[in-house]
Amino acid sequence: MLSFRKMDENDYEFLMDMQYESIHILENKPPKLVLMNAPHLKKYHEGWGRQGDMALLALMDNVPVGAGWYRLFDESNRGYGFVDHETPELGIAVLPAYRGQGVGVKLMQELIKQAQKDGFPSLSLSVDPSNHAAVRMYEKLGFVFCGVVGTSWTMKLV
C-alpha cells in the first residue's frame, strides 16, 4: 500500500540517494559522492533543513521507494529550475523497481498539495527534455515550459 510522510533527520541518506537518482545521466554517471559534492549540485542538499526546505517520502508497505523535495533559491544561488526567489524548485525520484506504477504522479500530487499548505502557489523544476516520460508527467500535472538553462528545460506549475 502506497503512503506518504514528511522526511525526518533519519531519512537524510535516503534523500541523498534519491537526489542522486534524480540526476538524469544515461552513460558514465559519476559515483554518488563525486556527483553530489560537485559545486553546481551541492546547493540542492547542503545545509538541508533551512526555511523553505521540504521533502516527502513515498512508502510502499512502510518502505521508502521514492522522494520528492523542494527548496528555495535566490538570484545569487540559482538552481537549474530557478524562476524567482518565491518559487521553490522541486526534485523527485522513484526507485527503478517502482517506476511506471503511478508512484511518481501520486508523489508529485502530494508534493504540490504540501507546497500549497506551506504557502507556495507554484513550484518550478529542471528536466532533461530527452526524459520524455518525466516531461509528459510534469505537463499532465500542470507544469509549462518557461525557459532553458544549459541543456535542461525549466518548467513551472501554473
mmCIF file of N, CA, C and O in Angstrom, residues 41-142:
data_model
loop_
_atom_site.group_PDB
_atom_site.id
_atom_site.type_symbol
_atom_site.label_atom_id
_atom_site.label_comp_id
_atom_site.label_asym_id
_atom_site.label_seq_id
_atom_site.Cartn_x
_atom_site.Cartn_y
_atom_site.Cartn_z
ATOM 1 N N LEU A 41 25.845 21.059 -7.870
ATOM 2 C CA LEU A 41 24.782 20.203 -7.329
ATOM 3 C C LEU A 41 24.711 20.216 -5.806
ATOM 4 O O LEU A 41 23.667 19.915 -5.231
ATOM 5 N N LYS A 42 25.793 20.573 -5.165
ATOM 6 C CA LYS A 42 25.855 20.592 -3.701
ATOM 7 C C LYS A 42 24.777 21.504 -3.113
ATOM 8 O O LYS A 42 24.253 21.239 -2.033
ATOM 9 N N LYS A 43 24.429 22.552 -3.834
ATOM 10 C CA LYS A 43 23.439 23.525 -3.348
ATOM 11 C C LYS A 43 22.063 22.905 -3.108
ATOM 12 O O LYS A 43 21.248 23.462 -2.394
ATOM 13 N N TYR A 44 21.811 21.747 -3.700
ATOM 14 C CA TYR A 44 20.496 21.118 -3.552
ATOM 15 C C TYR A 44 20.328 20.389 -2.218
ATOM 16 O O TYR A 44 19.207 20.071 -1.836
ATOM 17 N N HIS A 45 21.433 20.116 -1.519
ATOM 18 C CA HIS A 45 21.309 19.408 -0.242
ATOM 19 C C HIS A 45 22.100 20.028 0.898
ATOM 20 O O HIS A 45 21.816 19.756 2.061
ATOM 21 N N GLU A 46 23.079 20.871 0.583
ATOM 22 C CA GLU A 46 23.923 21.444 1.624
ATOM 23 C C GLU A 46 23.077 22.234 2.624
ATOM 24 O O GLU A 46 22.254 23.060 2.238
ATOM 25 N N GLY A 47 23.260 21.961 3.902
ATOM 26 C CA GLY A 47 22.518 22.675 4.935
ATOM 27 C C GLY A 47 21.028 22.351 4.934
ATOM 28 O O GLY A 47 20.205 23.183 5.310
ATOM 29 N N TRP A 48 20.679 21.123 4.510
ATOM 30 C CA TRP A 48 19.258 20.755 4.405
ATOM 31 C C TRP A 48 18.546 20.987 5.737
ATOM 32 O O TRP A 48 19.092 20.699 6.795
ATOM 33 N N GLY A 49 17.330 21.532 5.625
ATOM 34 C CA GLY A 49 16.531 21.805 6.808
ATOM 35 C C GLY A 49 16.332 23.296 7.034
ATOM 36 O O GLY A 49 15.697 23.694 7.996
ATOM 37 N N ARG A 50 16.833 24.102 6.120
ATOM 38 C CA ARG A 50 16.644 25.539 6.260
ATOM 39 C C ARG A 50 15.201 25.898 5.899
ATOM 40 O O ARG A 50 14.461 25.057 5.371
ATOM 41 N N GLN A 51 14.809 27.127 6.175
ATOM 42 C CA GLN A 51 13.437 27.560 5.890
ATOM 43 C C GLN A 51 13.131 27.389 4.397
ATOM 44 O O GLN A 51 13.927 27.762 3.551
ATOM 45 N N GLY A 52 11.984 26.787 4.121
ATOM 46 C CA GLY A 52 11.580 26.544 2.737
ATOM 47 C C GLY A 52 11.938 25.159 2.227
ATOM 48 O O GLY A 52 11.500 24.767 1.154
ATOM 49 N N ASP A 53 12.740 24.402 2.973
ATOM 50 C CA ASP A 53 13.084 23.032 2.576
ATOM 51 C C ASP A 53 11.962 22.084 2.981
ATOM 52 O O ASP A 53 11.467 22.155 4.109
ATOM 53 N N MET A 54 11.571 21.211 2.069
ATOM 54 C CA MET A 54 10.536 20.221 2.362
ATOM 55 C C MET A 54 10.832 18.967 1.563
ATOM 56 O O MET A 54 11.195 19.050 0.391
ATOM 57 N N ALA A 55 10.679 17.818 2.199
ATOM 58 C CA ALA A 55 10.819 16.543 1.493
ATOM 59 C C ALA A 55 9.742 15.586 1.979
ATOM 60 O O ALA A 55 9.459 15.515 3.172
ATOM 61 N N LEU A 56 9.147 14.891 1.030
ATOM 62 C CA LEU A 56 8.169 13.844 1.309
ATOM 63 C C LEU A 56 8.720 12.521 0.799
ATOM 64 O O LEU A 56 9.330 12.474 -0.271
ATOM 65 N N LEU A 57 8.466 11.476 1.555
ATOM 66 C CA LEU A 57 8.841 10.137 1.121
ATOM 67 C C LEU A 57 7.599 9.403 0.651
ATOM 68 O O LEU A 57 6.527 9.538 1.242
ATOM 69 N N ALA A 58 7.771 8.630 -0.413
ATOM 70 C CA ALA A 58 6.735 7.693 -0.861
ATOM 71 C C ALA A 58 7.125 6.346 -0.278
ATOM 72 O O ALA A 58 8.271 5.908 -0.412
ATOM 73 N N LEU A 59 6.173 5.703 0.396
ATOM 74 C CA LEU A 59 6.441 4.423 1.052
ATOM 75 C C LEU A 59 5.503 3.358 0.508
ATOM 76 O O LEU A 59 4.316 3.601 0.348
ATOM 77 N N MET A 60 6.071 2.220 0.216
ATOM 78 C CA MET A 60 5.286 1.054 -0.180
ATOM 79 C C MET A 60 5.386 0.076 0.977
ATOM 80 O O MET A 60 6.486 -0.401 1.281
ATOM 81 N N ASP A 61 4.249 -0.169 1.639
ATOM 82 C CA ASP A 61 4.250 -1.021 2.840
ATOM 83 C C ASP A 61 5.297 -0.547 3.846
ATOM 84 O O ASP A 61 6.085 -1.331 4.380
ATOM 85 N N ASN A 62 5.326 0.768 4.057
ATOM 86 C CA ASN A 62 6.211 1.442 5.022
ATOM 87 C C ASN A 62 7.697 1.390 4.679
ATOM 88 O O ASN A 62 8.539 1.692 5.519
ATOM 89 N N VAL A 63 8.043 1.013 3.449
ATOM 90 C CA VAL A 63 9.440 1.020 2.993
ATOM 91 C C VAL A 63 9.599 2.142 1.964
ATOM 92 O O VAL A 63 8.837 2.200 0.994
ATOM 93 N N PRO A 64 10.565 3.061 2.164
ATOM 94 C CA PRO A 64 10.748 4.161 1.214
ATOM 95 C C PRO A 64 11.074 3.663 -0.195
ATOM 96 O O PRO A 64 11.963 2.834 -0.367
ATOM 97 N N VAL A 65 10.318 4.173 -1.178
ATOM 98 C CA VAL A 65 10.543 3.801 -2.575
ATOM 99 C C VAL A 65 10.752 5.022 -3.465
ATOM 100 O O VAL A 65 11.034 4.896 -4.647
ATOM 101 N N GLY A 66 10.606 6.209 -2.881
ATOM 102 C CA GLY A 66 10.796 7.433 -3.645
ATOM 103 C C GLY A 66 10.759 8.635 -2.731
ATOM 104 O O GLY A 66 10.382 8.530 -1.560
ATOM 105 N N ALA A 67 11.175 9.766 -3.282
ATOM 106 C CA ALA A 67 11.143 11.015 -2.529
ATOM 107 C C ALA A 67 10.887 12.165 -3.480
ATOM 108 O O ALA A 67 11.279 12.129 -4.647
ATOM 109 N N GLY A 68 10.227 13.177 -2.957
ATOM 110 C CA GLY A 68 10.031 14.442 -3.660
ATOM 111 C C GLY A 68 10.409 15.545 -2.692
ATOM 112 O O GLY A 68 10.157 15.428 -1.488
ATOM 113 N N TRP A 69 11.025 16.586 -3.177
ATOM 114 C CA TRP A 69 11.511 17.646 -2.293
ATOM 115 C C TRP A 69 11.457 18.976 -3.015
ATOM 116 O O TRP A 69 11.378 19.043 -4.240
ATOM 117 N N TYR A 70 11.480 20.050 -2.226
ATOM 118 C CA TYR A 70 11.640 21.373 -2.816
ATOM 119 C C TYR A 70 12.452 22.258 -1.897
ATOM 120 O O TYR A 70 12.563 22.011 -0.701
ATOM 121 N N ARG A 71 13.054 23.273 -2.538
ATOM 122 C CA ARG A 71 13.953 24.187 -1.834
ATOM 123 C C ARG A 71 13.913 25.537 -2.532
ATOM 124 O O ARG A 71 13.832 25.607 -3.756
ATOM 125 N N LEU A 72 13.968 26.586 -1.729
ATOM 126 C CA LEU A 72 14.028 27.944 -2.271
ATOM 127 C C LEU A 72 15.464 28.319 -2.624
ATOM 128 O O LEU A 72 16.400 27.964 -1.899
ATOM 129 N N PHE A 73 15.599 29.028 -3.711
ATOM 130 C CA PHE A 73 16.884 29.590 -4.124
ATOM 131 C C PHE A 73 16.680 31.082 -4.373
ATOM 132 O O PHE A 73 15.552 31.564 -4.404
ATOM 133 N N ASP A 74 17.786 31.799 -4.556
ATOM 134 C CA ASP A 74 17.668 33.224 -4.875
ATOM 135 C C ASP A 74 18.605 33.559 -6.034
ATOM 136 O O ASP A 74 19.304 32.699 -6.555
ATOM 137 N N GLU A 75 18.576 34.819 -6.424
ATOM 138 C CA GLU A 75 19.365 35.270 -7.585
ATOM 139 C C GLU A 75 20.853 34.942 -7.446
ATOM 140 O O GLU A 75 21.511 34.658 -8.436
ATOM 141 N N SER A 76 21.381 34.978 -6.220
ATOM 142 C CA SER A 76 22.814 34.760 -6.029
ATOM 143 C C SER A 76 23.178 33.276 -5.974
ATOM 144 O O SER A 76 24.355 32.939 -6.020
ATOM 145 N N ASN A 77 22.180 32.415 -5.867
ATOM 146 C CA ASN A 77 22.431 30.974 -5.765
ATOM 147 C C ASN A 77 21.296 30.246 -6.482
ATOM 148 O O ASN A 77 20.479 29.587 -5.853
ATOM 149 N N ARG A 78 21.270 30.372 -7.781
ATOM 150 C CA ARG A 78 20.180 29.812 -8.578
ATOM 151 C C ARG A 78 20.315 28.306 -8.764
ATOM 152 O O ARG A 78 21.400 27.815 -8.991
ATOM 153 N N GLY A 79 19.163 27.608 -8.676
ATOM 154 C CA GLY A 79 19.119 26.219 -9.078
ATOM 155 C C GLY A 79 18.883 26.175 -10.586
ATOM 156 O O GLY A 79 18.604 27.201 -11.217
ATOM 157 N N TYR A 80 18.968 25.007 -11.173
ATOM 158 C CA TYR A 80 18.749 24.873 -12.621
ATOM 159 C C TYR A 80 17.313 25.214 -13.010
ATOM 160 O O TYR A 80 17.056 25.650 -14.116
ATOM 161 N N GLY A 81 16.369 24.992 -12.107
ATOM 162 C CA GLY A 81 14.964 25.280 -12.384
ATOM 163 C C GLY A 81 14.492 26.575 -11.749
ATOM 164 O O GLY A 81 13.300 26.772 -11.545
ATOM 165 N N PHE A 82 15.418 27.481 -11.451
ATOM 166 C CA PHE A 82 15.088 28.737 -10.779
ATOM 167 C C PHE A 82 14.208 29.619 -11.658
ATOM 168 O O PHE A 82 14.505 29.828 -12.835
ATOM 169 N N VAL A 83 13.109 30.130 -11.078
ATOM 170 C CA VAL A 83 12.294 31.136 -11.775
ATOM 171 C C VAL A 83 12.223 32.434 -10.984
ATOM 172 O O VAL A 83 12.199 33.503 -11.558
ATOM 173 N N ASP A 84 12.159 32.346 -9.649
ATOM 174 C CA ASP A 84 12.214 33.519 -8.783
ATOM 175 C C ASP A 84 12.413 33.055 -7.342
ATOM 176 O O ASP A 84 12.304 31.867 -7.050
ATOM 177 N N HIS A 85 12.700 34.005 -6.451
ATOM 178 C CA HIS A 85 13.037 33.653 -5.063
ATOM 179 C C HIS A 85 11.833 33.219 -4.231
ATOM 180 O O HIS A 85 11.999 32.793 -3.092
ATOM 181 N N GLU A 86 10.621 33.310 -4.790
ATOM 182 C CA GLU A 86 9.409 32.919 -4.064
ATOM 183 C C GLU A 86 8.853 31.573 -4.523
ATOM 184 O O GLU A 86 7.863 31.100 -3.983
ATOM 185 N N THR A 87 9.479 30.986 -5.540
ATOM 186 C CA THR A 87 9.006 29.715 -6.099
ATOM 187 C C THR A 87 10.032 28.624 -5.820
ATOM 188 O O THR A 87 11.128 28.652 -6.378
ATOM 189 N N PRO A 88 9.693 27.668 -4.954
ATOM 190 C CA PRO A 88 10.648 26.587 -4.691
ATOM 191 C C PRO A 88 10.876 25.724 -5.931
ATOM 192 O O PRO A 88 9.967 25.509 -6.731
ATOM 193 N N GLU A 89 12.099 25.245 -6.046
ATOM 194 C CA GLU A 89 12.446 24.304 -7.116
ATOM 195 C C GLU A 89 12.322 22.899 -6.549
ATOM 196 O O GLU A 89 12.794 22.612 -5.456
ATOM 197 N N LEU A 90 11.678 22.024 -7.300
ATOM 198 C CA LEU A 90 11.456 20.674 -6.807
ATOM 199 C C LEU A 90 12.320 19.653 -7.518
ATOM 200 O O LEU A 90 12.836 19.901 -8.607
ATOM 201 N N GLY A 91 12.443 18.523 -6.880
ATOM 202 C CA GLY A 91 13.092 17.359 -7.453
ATOM 203 C C GLY A 91 12.315 16.130 -7.019
ATOM 204 O O GLY A 91 11.599 16.160 -6.010
ATOM 205 N N ILE A 92 12.435 15.080 -7.780
ATOM 206 C CA ILE A 92 11.713 13.847 -7.469
ATOM 207 C C ILE A 92 12.486 12.666 -8.032
ATOM 208 O O ILE A 92 13.139 12.779 -9.071
ATOM 209 N N ALA A 93 12.399 11.543 -7.326
ATOM 210 C CA ALA A 93 12.969 10.297 -7.829
ATOM 211 C C ALA A 93 12.210 9.127 -7.210
ATOM 212 O O ALA A 93 11.760 9.197 -6.068
ATOM 213 N N VAL A 94 12.091 8.084 -7.996
ATOM 214 C CA VAL A 94 11.459 6.842 -7.560
ATOM 215 C C VAL A 94 12.445 5.721 -7.880
ATOM 216 O O VAL A 94 13.067 5.727 -8.945
ATOM 217 N N LEU A 95 12.596 4.792 -6.954
ATOM 218 C CA LEU A 95 13.490 3.660 -7.203
ATOM 219 C C LEU A 95 13.081 2.948 -8.496
ATOM 220 O O LEU A 95 11.879 2.817 -8.779
ATOM 221 N N PRO A 96 14.055 2.499 -9.293
ATOM 222 C CA PRO A 96 13.747 1.885 -10.591
ATOM 223 C C PRO A 96 12.676 0.792 -10.543
ATOM 224 O O PRO A 96 11.816 0.726 -11.415
ATOM 225 N N ALA A 97 12.679 -0.048 -9.530
ATOM 226 C CA ALA A 97 11.710 -1.153 -9.447
ATOM 227 C C ALA A 97 10.267 -0.681 -9.271
ATOM 228 O O ALA A 97 9.332 -1.452 -9.490
ATOM 229 N N TYR A 98 10.082 0.599 -8.909
ATOM 230 C CA TYR A 98 8.731 1.112 -8.647
ATOM 231 C C TYR A 98 8.267 2.125 -9.690
ATOM 232 O O TYR A 98 7.197 2.705 -9.554
ATOM 233 N N ARG A 99 9.061 2.328 -10.726
ATOM 234 C CA ARG A 99 8.678 3.270 -11.779
ATOM 235 C C ARG A 99 7.603 2.666 -12.668
ATOM 236 O O ARG A 99 7.477 1.448 -12.777
ATOM 237 N N GLY A 100 6.822 3.540 -13.283
ATOM 238 C CA GLY A 100 5.782 3.097 -14.203
ATOM 239 C C GLY A 100 4.557 2.543 -13.498
ATOM 240 O O GLY A 100 3.699 1.934 -14.132
ATOM 241 N N GLN A 101 4.447 2.773 -12.194
ATOM 242 C CA GLN A 101 3.317 2.267 -11.420
ATOM 243 C C GLN A 101 2.477 3.386 -10.813
ATOM 244 O O GLN A 101 1.639 3.138 -9.948
ATOM 245 N N GLY A 102 2.735 4.625 -11.225
ATOM 246 C CA GLY A 102 1.969 5.758 -10.714
ATOM 247 C C GLY A 102 2.513 6.368 -9.434
ATOM 248 O O GLY A 102 1.943 7.329 -8.923
ATOM 249 N N VAL A 103 3.621 5.838 -8.912
ATOM 250 C CA VAL A 103 4.185 6.356 -7.668
ATOM 251 C C VAL A 103 4.629 7.805 -7.854
ATOM 252 O O VAL A 103 4.346 8.673 -7.015
ATOM 253 N N GLY A 104 5.311 8.094 -8.960
ATOM 254 C CA GLY A 104 5.808 9.446 -9.214
ATOM 255 C C GLY A 104 4.686 10.472 -9.312
ATOM 256 O O GLY A 104 4.779 11.556 -8.732
ATOM 257 N N VAL A 105 3.627 10.128 -10.021
ATOM 258 C CA VAL A 105 2.493 11.057 -10.171
ATOM 259 C C VAL A 105 1.858 11.333 -8.812
ATOM 260 O O VAL A 105 1.607 12.493 -8.457
ATOM 261 N N LYS A 106 1.607 10.278 -8.052
ATOM 262 C CA LYS A 106 0.983 10.464 -6.729
ATOM 263 C C LYS A 106 1.899 11.254 -5.793
ATOM 264 O O LYS A 106 1.440 12.102 -5.029
ATOM 265 N N LEU A 107 3.194 10.985 -5.860
ATOM 266 C CA LEU A 107 4.154 11.723 -5.046
ATOM 267 C C LEU A 107 4.155 13.201 -5.435
ATOM 268 O O LEU A 107 4.150 14.081 -4.567
ATOM 269 N N MET A 108 4.142 13.475 -6.728
ATOM 270 C CA MET A 108 4.088 14.871 -7.198
ATOM 271 C C MET A 108 2.810 15.555 -6.713
ATOM 272 O O MET A 108 2.849 16.709 -6.283
ATOM 273 N N GLN A 109 1.693 14.878 -6.791
ATOM 274 C CA GLN A 109 0.423 15.454 -6.332
ATOM 275 C C GLN A 109 0.504 15.795 -4.844
ATOM 276 O O GLN A 109 0.049 16.863 -4.425
ATOM 277 N N GLU A 110 1.088 14.911 -4.056
ATOM 278 C CA GLU A 110 1.247 15.170 -2.619
ATOM 279 C C GLU A 110 2.199 16.341 -2.374
ATOM 280 O O GLU A 110 1.965 17.168 -1.490
ATOM 281 N N LEU A 111 3.266 16.414 -3.149
ATOM 282 C CA LEU A 111 4.238 17.492 -3.008
ATOM 283 C C LEU A 111 3.601 18.843 -3.357
ATOM 284 O O LEU A 111 3.835 19.839 -2.673
ATOM 285 N N ILE A 112 2.790 18.863 -4.399
ATOM 286 C CA ILE A 112 2.089 20.089 -4.794
ATOM 287 C C ILE A 112 1.131 20.523 -3.688
ATOM 288 O O ILE A 112 1.077 21.705 -3.317
ATOM 289 N N LYS A 113 0.381 19.577 -3.117
ATOM 290 C CA LYS A 113 -0.526 19.902 -2.003
ATOM 291 C C LYS A 113 0.253 20.451 -0.816
ATOM 292 O O LYS A 113 -0.163 21.421 -0.183
ATOM 293 N N GLN A 114 1.388 19.830 -0.496
ATOM 294 C CA GLN A 114 2.204 20.282 0.627
ATOM 295 C C GLN A 114 2.727 21.693 0.377
ATOM 296 O O GLN A 114 2.729 22.531 1.272
ATOM 297 N N ALA A 115 3.170 21.966 -0.846
ATOM 298 C CA ALA A 115 3.665 23.310 -1.181
ATOM 299 C C ALA A 115 2.560 24.342 -0.980
ATOM 300 O O ALA A 115 2.807 25.425 -0.432
ATOM 301 N N GLN A 116 1.356 24.018 -1.411
ATOM 302 C CA GLN A 116 0.242 24.953 -1.241
ATOM 303 C C GLN A 116 -0.043 25.188 0.241
ATOM 304 O O GLN A 116 -0.260 26.324 0.659
ATOM 305 N N LYS A 117 -0.002 24.114 1.058
ATOM 306 C CA LYS A 117 -0.178 24.258 2.515
ATOM 307 C C LYS A 117 0.915 25.150 3.103
ATOM 308 O O LYS A 117 0.680 25.880 4.057
ATOM 309 N N ASP A 118 2.119 25.047 2.540
ATOM 310 C CA ASP A 118 3.257 25.833 3.023
ATOM 311 C C ASP A 118 3.267 27.264 2.477
ATOM 312 O O ASP A 118 4.197 28.020 2.752
ATOM 313 N N GLY A 119 2.242 27.615 1.688
ATOM 314 C CA GLY A 119 2.131 28.975 1.177
ATOM 315 C C GLY A 119 2.799 29.223 -0.159
ATOM 316 O O GLY A 119 3.009 30.371 -0.545
ATOM 317 N N PHE A 120 3.122 28.161 -0.880
ATOM 318 C CA PHE A 120 3.751 28.307 -2.194
ATOM 319 C C PHE A 120 2.746 27.911 -3.267
ATOM 320 O O PHE A 120 2.485 26.720 -3.467
ATOM 321 N N PRO A 121 2.170 28.877 -3.988
ATOM 322 C CA PRO A 121 1.166 28.557 -5.003
ATOM 323 C C PRO A 121 1.727 27.882 -6.249
ATOM 324 O O PRO A 121 0.989 27.296 -7.030
ATOM 325 N N SER A 122 3.058 27.945 -6.422
ATOM 326 C CA SER A 122 3.671 27.356 -7.602
ATOM 327 C C SER A 122 4.974 26.672 -7.221
ATOM 328 O O SER A 122 5.518 26.896 -6.143
ATOM 329 N N LEU A 123 5.453 25.842 -8.112
ATOM 330 C CA LEU A 123 6.744 25.171 -7.988
ATOM 331 C C LEU A 123 7.420 25.219 -9.348
ATOM 332 O O LEU A 123 6.738 25.352 -10.374
ATOM 333 N N SER A 124 8.736 25.094 -9.361
ATOM 334 C CA SER A 124 9.460 25.019 -10.631
ATOM 335 C C SER A 124 10.321 23.773 -10.611
ATOM 336 O O SER A 124 10.491 23.135 -9.571
ATOM 337 N N LEU A 125 10.868 23.446 -11.774
ATOM 338 C CA LEU A 125 11.742 22.279 -11.867
ATOM 339 C C LEU A 125 12.614 22.399 -13.098
ATOM 340 O O LEU A 125 12.381 23.221 -13.981
ATOM 341 N N SER A 126 13.619 21.546 -13.127
ATOM 342 C CA SER A 126 14.505 21.428 -14.271
ATOM 343 C C SER A 126 14.410 19.993 -14.759
ATOM 344 O O SER A 126 14.413 19.067 -13.959
ATOM 345 N N VAL A 127 14.312 19.828 -16.074
ATOM 346 C CA VAL A 127 14.186 18.483 -16.626
ATOM 347 C C VAL A 127 14.957 18.388 -17.934
ATOM 348 O O VAL A 127 14.984 19.336 -18.718
ATOM 349 N N ASP A 128 15.579 17.255 -18.149
ATOM 350 C CA ASP A 128 16.231 16.968 -19.418
ATOM 351 C C ASP A 128 15.124 16.705 -20.432
ATOM 352 O O ASP A 128 14.308 15.799 -20.232
ATOM 353 N N PRO A 129 15.047 17.487 -21.508
ATOM 354 C CA PRO A 129 13.950 17.299 -22.470
ATOM 355 C C PRO A 129 13.942 15.926 -23.133
ATOM 356 O O PRO A 129 12.918 15.496 -23.658
ATOM 357 N N SER A 130 15.069 15.197 -23.069
ATOM 358 C CA SER A 130 15.087 13.851 -23.639
ATOM 359 C C SER A 130 14.458 12.822 -22.684
ATOM 360 O O SER A 130 14.220 11.686 -23.075
ATOM 361 N N ASN A 131 14.169 13.237 -21.463
ATOM 362 C CA ASN A 131 13.497 12.371 -20.496
ATOM 363 C C ASN A 131 11.985 12.526 -20.723
ATOM 364 O O ASN A 131 11.273 13.171 -19.957
ATOM 365 N N HIS A 132 11.512 11.933 -21.818
ATOM 366 C CA HIS A 132 10.137 12.138 -22.280
ATOM 367 C C HIS A 132 9.082 11.741 -21.258
ATOM 368 O O HIS A 132 8.064 12.419 -21.127
ATOM 369 N N ALA A 133 9.302 10.664 -20.518
ATOM 370 C CA ALA A 133 8.317 10.228 -19.524
ATOM 371 C C ALA A 133 8.153 11.291 -18.439
ATOM 372 O O ALA A 133 7.022 11.605 -18.034
ATOM 373 N N ALA A 134 9.255 11.872 -17.993
ATOM 374 C CA ALA A 134 9.188 12.909 -16.960
ATOM 375 C C ALA A 134 8.492 14.159 -17.502
ATOM 376 O O ALA A 134 7.613 14.725 -16.841
ATOM 377 N N VAL A 135 8.861 14.586 -18.700
ATOM 378 C CA VAL A 135 8.244 15.776 -19.295
ATOM 379 C C VAL A 135 6.731 15.581 -19.411
ATOM 380 O O VAL A 135 5.950 16.468 -19.043
ATOM 381 N N ARG A 136 6.307 14.420 -19.895
ATOM 382 C CA ARG A 136 4.857 14.145 -20.023
ATOM 383 C C ARG A 136 4.162 14.193 -18.668
ATOM 384 O O ARG A 136 3.080 14.765 -18.532
ATOM 385 N N MET A 137 4.781 13.602 -17.656
ATOM 386 C CA MET A 137 4.189 13.614 -16.320
ATOM 387 C C MET A 137 4.045 15.046 -15.811
ATOM 388 O O MET A 137 2.982 15.430 -15.322
ATOM 389 N N TYR A 138 5.087 15.838 -15.951
ATOM 390 C CA TYR A 138 5.034 17.223 -15.479
ATOM 391 C C TYR A 138 3.955 18.014 -16.215
ATOM 392 O O TYR A 138 3.214 18.786 -15.605
ATOM 393 N N GLU A 139 3.872 17.827 -17.521
ATOM 394 C CA GLU A 139 2.842 18.538 -18.294
ATOM 395 C C GLU A 139 1.443 18.146 -17.840
ATOM 396 O O GLU A 139 0.569 19.003 -17.685
ATOM 397 N N LYS A 140 1.212 16.858 -17.602
ATOM 398 C CA LYS A 140 -0.107 16.398 -17.136
ATOM 399 C C LYS A 140 -0.471 16.998 -15.780
ATOM 400 O O LYS A 140 -1.645 17.187 -15.474
ATOM 401 N N LEU A 141 0.547 17.298 -14.967
ATOM 402 C CA LEU A 141 0.317 17.877 -13.650
ATOM 403 C C LEU A 141 0.172 19.396 -13.683
ATOM 404 O O LEU A 141 -0.081 20.014 -12.650
ATOM 405 N N GLY A 142 0.331 20.003 -14.866
ATOM 406 C CA GLY A 142 0.121 21.435 -14.996
ATOM 407 C C GLY A 142 1.373 22.282 -15.122
ATOM 408 O O GLY A 142 1.302 23.511 -15.080
#
